Amino acid sequence: MVWAVTLPFDRNGRVLHLYSCFWAQLYFYVNPLWHLKVDGREHLPWRGPAVLVSNHESLGDILVLFGLYRPFKWVSKASNFKLPLIGWNMRLNRYVPLVRGDKTSIMKMMADCEYWLSRGVPILMFPEGTRSEDGVVKPFKDGAFALALKQRCPIIPVVLTGTARTLPKHGLVLETTARCHVQVMPPVDPSGFTDVASLREHVRNLIVSEKARIEALTPGA
């Protein structure tokens, strides 16, 4: 219903996405044992291209990152688009599907991301490519950083802690308690980097360092 009502004046789907943010956040609103803290939201644009990159610890990351309450398009594995209700929502929001390891799908994903960035809509990617099983940030893939360099738009690092306690990789049940923290870091201007690798490693180092700092201040995170 939201999609049908807003489509004529909201071609980029910002309203539907923000409604989806509220829908996802209901898990936190109705569960007194799940807590979410978001810092640095002021670094996120309401309009204008940007590539958001986040570490990835669990399926709960999706619920947590909707708590950013800013417009963006998810890049998500294609199988998620086939799920009842959630998949329908993803299709209506025109999020970007990806089949990992499929070159044709990767090329289509990059083209779709370039389209949204050219329209001033940020995208959000997990550059690790898959969830970490032990909380250690895995090596980053190139896609997000190649997009930022090509489109000349900022990279915004996002650090997640505590989300592995919601639904760990290969976990079958939701954890009873969780204290999740999202730290949005200042944008990184890609113009100061000459190649994808240097930009990629710089951003990964920022995320790793900030994650370690937060976890040191929050025992058990």
Short mmCIF file of C-alpha atoms in Angstrom, two decimals:
data_model
loop_
_atom_site.label_atom_id
_atom_site.label_comp_id
_atom_site.label_asym_id
_atom_site.label_seq_id
_atom_site.Cartn_x
_atom_site.Cartn_y
_atom_site.Cartn_z
CA MET A 1 0.00 0.00 0.00
CA VAL A 2 2.82 2.41 0.87
CA TRP A 3 4.52 1.58 -2.44
CA ALA A 4 1.35 2.25 -4.47
CA VAL A 5 0.54 5.53 -2.72
CA THR A 6 4.04 7.01 -2.85
CA LEU A 7 5.28 5.80 -6.25
CA PRO A 8 3.89 8.75 -8.29
CA PHE A 9 5.91 11.34 -6.33
CA ASP A 10 8.74 9.24 -4.88
CA ARG A 11 10.46 7.52 -7.78
CA ASN A 12 13.53 6.67 -5.72
CA GLY A 13 11.45 4.90 -3.06
CA ARG A 14 12.69 6.92 -0.08
CA VAL A 15 9.36 6.82 1.76
CA LEU A 16 8.93 3.07 1.33
CA HIS A 17 12.48 2.50 2.52
CA LEU A 18 11.93 4.61 5.65
CA TYR A 19 8.73 2.68 6.32
CA SER A 20 10.78 -0.52 6.01
CA CYS A 21 13.23 0.92 8.54
CA PHE A 22 10.37 1.34 11.01
CA TRP A 23 9.05 -2.14 10.24
CA ALA A 24 12.47 -3.72 10.92
CA GLN A 25 12.99 -1.70 14.08
CA LEU A 26 9.81 -3.12 15.60
CA TYR A 27 11.95 -6.06 16.72
CA PHE A 28 13.80 -3.67 19.02
CA TYR A 29 10.80 -1.57 19.98
CA VAL A 30 8.79 -4.54 21.27
CA ASN A 31 11.65 -6.53 22.82
CA PRO A 32 12.90 -4.91 26.04
CA LEU A 33 15.93 -7.24 26.09
CA TRP A 34 17.24 -6.03 22.72
CA HIS A 35 18.95 -2.64 22.81
CA LEU A 36 20.27 -0.60 19.90
CA LYS A 37 22.48 2.48 20.03
CA VAL A 38 23.27 4.46 16.87
CA ASP A 39 26.06 7.06 16.91
CA GLY A 40 27.25 9.26 14.08
CA ARG A 41 23.99 9.32 12.13
CA GLU A 42 24.79 12.94 11.19
CA HIS A 43 27.46 11.63 8.79
CA LEU A 44 24.78 10.04 6.59
CA PRO A 45 23.25 12.05 3.75
CA TRP A 46 19.54 12.47 3.17
CA ARG A 47 20.33 13.10 -0.49
CA GLY A 48 23.36 12.62 -2.67
CA PRO A 49 25.44 9.59 -3.66
CA ALA A 50 27.47 7.68 -1.09
CA VAL A 51 28.67 4.13 -0.61
CA LEU A 52 28.03 2.81 2.90
CA VAL A 53 30.19 -0.16 3.91
CA SER A 54 29.72 -2.20 7.07
CA ASN A 55 31.26 -5.21 8.76
CA HIS A 56 28.96 -8.23 8.83
CA GLU A 57 28.43 -10.51 11.84
CA SER A 58 24.90 -11.95 11.61
CA LEU A 59 21.51 -11.82 9.95
CA GLY A 60 20.63 -9.39 12.72
CA ASP A 61 22.82 -6.82 10.98
CA ILE A 62 19.95 -6.20 8.57
CA LEU A 63 17.54 -5.25 11.36
CA VAL A 64 20.20 -3.12 13.03
CA LEU A 65 21.22 -1.17 9.93
CA PHE A 66 17.63 -0.31 9.12
CA GLY A 67 17.96 1.68 12.34
CA LEU A 68 20.06 4.21 10.44
CA TYR A 69 16.79 5.74 9.20
CA ARG A 70 18.41 7.19 6.11
CA PRO A 71 17.69 6.46 2.43
CA PHE A 72 19.85 3.79 0.82
CA LYS A 73 19.58 0.71 -1.37
CA TRP A 74 20.76 -2.62 0.03
CA VAL A 75 22.99 -4.92 -1.95
CA SER A 76 21.85 -8.38 -0.84
CA LYS A 77 22.20 -11.96 -2.00
CA ALA A 78 19.60 -12.86 -4.59
CA SER A 79 18.12 -15.72 -2.55
CA ASN A 80 16.81 -13.21 0.01
CA PHE A 81 14.54 -11.75 -2.65
CA LYS A 82 12.69 -15.08 -2.82
CA LEU A 83 11.69 -15.08 0.85
CA PRO A 84 7.99 -14.52 1.67
CA LEU A 85 7.18 -11.00 2.89
CA ILE A 86 10.83 -9.94 3.30
CA GLY A 87 11.63 -10.71 -0.33
CA TRP A 88 8.51 -8.94 -1.53
CA ASN A 89 9.52 -5.89 0.45
CA MET A 90 13.02 -5.99 -1.04
CA ARG A 91 11.64 -6.14 -4.56
CA LEU A 92 9.25 -3.26 -3.99
CA ASN A 93 12.13 -1.23 -2.55
CA ARG A 94 14.18 -2.06 -5.65
CA TYR A 95 17.15 -3.19 -3.63
CA VAL A 96 20.03 -4.71 -5.57
CA PRO A 97 20.33 -8.53 -5.81
CA LEU A 98 23.64 -10.36 -6.14
CA VAL A 99 24.58 -13.99 -6.78
CA ARG A 100 28.00 -14.39 -5.20
CA GLY A 101 30.63 -15.76 -7.58
CA ASP A 102 28.47 -15.21 -10.67
CA LYS A 103 30.26 -12.75 -12.99
CA THR A 104 27.10 -11.81 -14.87
CA SER A 105 25.29 -11.09 -11.60
CA ILE A 106 28.23 -9.07 -10.30
CA MET A 107 28.28 -6.93 -13.46
CA LYS A 108 24.51 -6.39 -13.19
CA MET A 109 24.87 -5.47 -9.51
CA MET A 110 27.57 -2.90 -10.28
CA ALA A 111 25.44 -1.39 -13.05
CA ASP A 112 22.40 -1.19 -10.76
CA CYS A 113 24.48 0.49 -8.04
CA GLU A 114 25.84 3.02 -10.54
CA TYR A 115 22.28 3.78 -11.57
CA TRP A 116 21.17 4.54 -8.02
CA LEU A 117 24.29 6.54 -7.23
CA SER A 118 23.73 8.62 -10.38
CA ARG A 119 20.25 9.42 -9.03
CA GLY A 120 21.70 10.58 -5.74
CA VAL A 121 20.66 7.49 -3.77
CA PRO A 122 23.27 5.91 -1.44
CA ILE A 123 23.90 2.18 -1.49
CA LEU A 124 24.93 -0.10 1.40
CA MET A 125 27.23 -3.08 0.96
CA PHE A 126 28.94 -5.68 3.15
CA PRO A 127 32.42 -5.71 1.57
CA GLU A 128 33.37 -8.93 3.41
CA GLY A 129 30.90 -10.66 1.10
CA THR A 130 29.55 -12.96 3.82
CA ARG A 131 29.08 -13.04 7.57
CA SER A 132 32.05 -13.50 9.89
CA GLU A 133 31.80 -16.63 12.05
CA ASP A 134 34.11 -15.36 14.81
CA GLY A 135 33.58 -11.60 14.77
CA VAL A 136 36.94 -10.92 13.13
CA VAL A 137 36.56 -8.60 10.14
CA LYS A 138 37.31 -10.61 7.00
CA PRO A 139 39.22 -9.26 3.97
CA PHE A 140 37.21 -6.81 1.88
CA LYS A 141 36.23 -7.29 -1.73
CA ASP A 142 36.77 -4.51 -4.29
CA GLY A 143 33.24 -3.70 -5.51
CA ALA A 144 32.20 -0.94 -3.12
CA PHE A 145 35.51 0.87 -3.46
CA ALA A 146 35.60 0.63 -7.24
CA LEU A 147 32.13 2.18 -7.29
CA ALA A 148 33.18 5.06 -5.02
CA LEU A 149 36.23 5.83 -7.16
CA LYS A 150 34.29 5.64 -10.42
CA GLN A 151 31.33 7.70 -9.20
CA ARG A 152 33.54 10.07 -7.19
CA CYS A 153 31.35 9.75 -4.14
CA PRO A 154 32.29 9.30 -0.48
CA ILE A 155 32.71 5.99 1.29
CA ILE A 156 31.02 5.98 4.71
CA PRO A 157 32.36 3.28 7.06
CA VAL A 158 29.80 1.77 9.45
CA VAL A 159 30.92 -0.32 12.43
CA LEU A 160 28.63 -2.92 14.04
CA THR A 161 29.19 -4.52 17.44
CA GLY A 162 26.96 -6.83 19.45
CA THR A 163 24.93 -7.98 16.46
CA ALA A 164 26.37 -11.52 16.52
CA ARG A 165 24.29 -12.02 19.67
CA THR A 166 21.04 -11.56 17.73
CA LEU A 167 21.43 -14.41 15.20
CA PRO A 168 24.97 -15.73 14.71
CA LYS A 169 26.04 -17.33 11.46
CA HIS A 170 24.55 -20.85 11.29
CA GLY A 171 22.46 -19.99 14.36
CA LEU A 172 18.93 -21.35 14.47
CA VAL A 173 17.33 -19.22 17.18
CA LEU A 174 17.27 -15.58 18.19
CA GLU A 175 19.32 -14.79 21.27
CA THR A 176 17.37 -13.65 24.32
CA THR A 177 19.40 -10.51 24.99
CA ALA A 178 21.43 -8.24 22.74
CA ARG A 179 23.17 -4.90 23.04
CA CYS A 180 23.88 -3.67 19.55
CA HIS A 181 25.88 -0.59 18.65
CA VAL A 182 26.17 1.14 15.29
CA GLN A 183 28.95 3.67 14.85
CA VAL A 184 28.81 5.70 11.64
CA MET A 185 32.24 7.12 10.88
CA PRO A 186 33.03 10.32 8.96
CA PRO A 187 32.99 10.00 5.15
CA VAL A 188 36.18 9.06 3.34
CA ASP A 189 36.91 11.06 0.19
CA PRO A 190 38.12 8.61 -2.47
CA SER A 191 39.84 11.38 -4.46
CA GLY A 192 42.84 11.07 -2.13
CA PHE A 193 43.48 7.50 -3.28
CA THR A 194 45.02 6.39 -6.56
CA ASP A 195 43.68 2.83 -6.69
CA VAL A 196 41.00 0.52 -5.33
CA ALA A 197 43.35 -1.51 -3.13
CA SER A 198 44.66 1.46 -1.14
CA LEU A 199 41.15 2.82 -0.57
CA ARG A 200 39.84 -0.62 0.37
CA GLU A 201 42.57 -1.28 2.94
CA HIS A 202 42.33 2.22 4.41
CA VAL A 203 38.59 1.81 5.04
CA ARG A 204 39.00 -1.72 6.40
CA ASN A 205 41.66 -0.49 8.83
CA LEU A 206 39.31 2.27 10.00
CA ILE A 207 36.53 -0.25 10.67
CA VAL A 208 38.82 -2.76 12.40
CA SER A 209 40.32 -0.06 14.65
CA GLU A 210 36.99 1.47 15.58
CA LYS A 211 35.43 -1.94 16.25
CA ALA A 212 38.32 -2.81 18.59
CA ARG A 213 37.97 0.53 20.37
CA ILE A 214 34.23 0.09 20.96
CA GLU A 215 34.59 -3.50 22.14
CA ALA A 216 37.34 -2.49 24.57
CA LEU A 217 34.94 0.01 26.10
CA THR A 218 32.05 -2.45 26.13
CA PRO A 219 33.02 -5.78 27.72
CA GLY A 220 31.01 -8.64 26.25
CA ALA A 221 30.16 -6.73 23.05
#
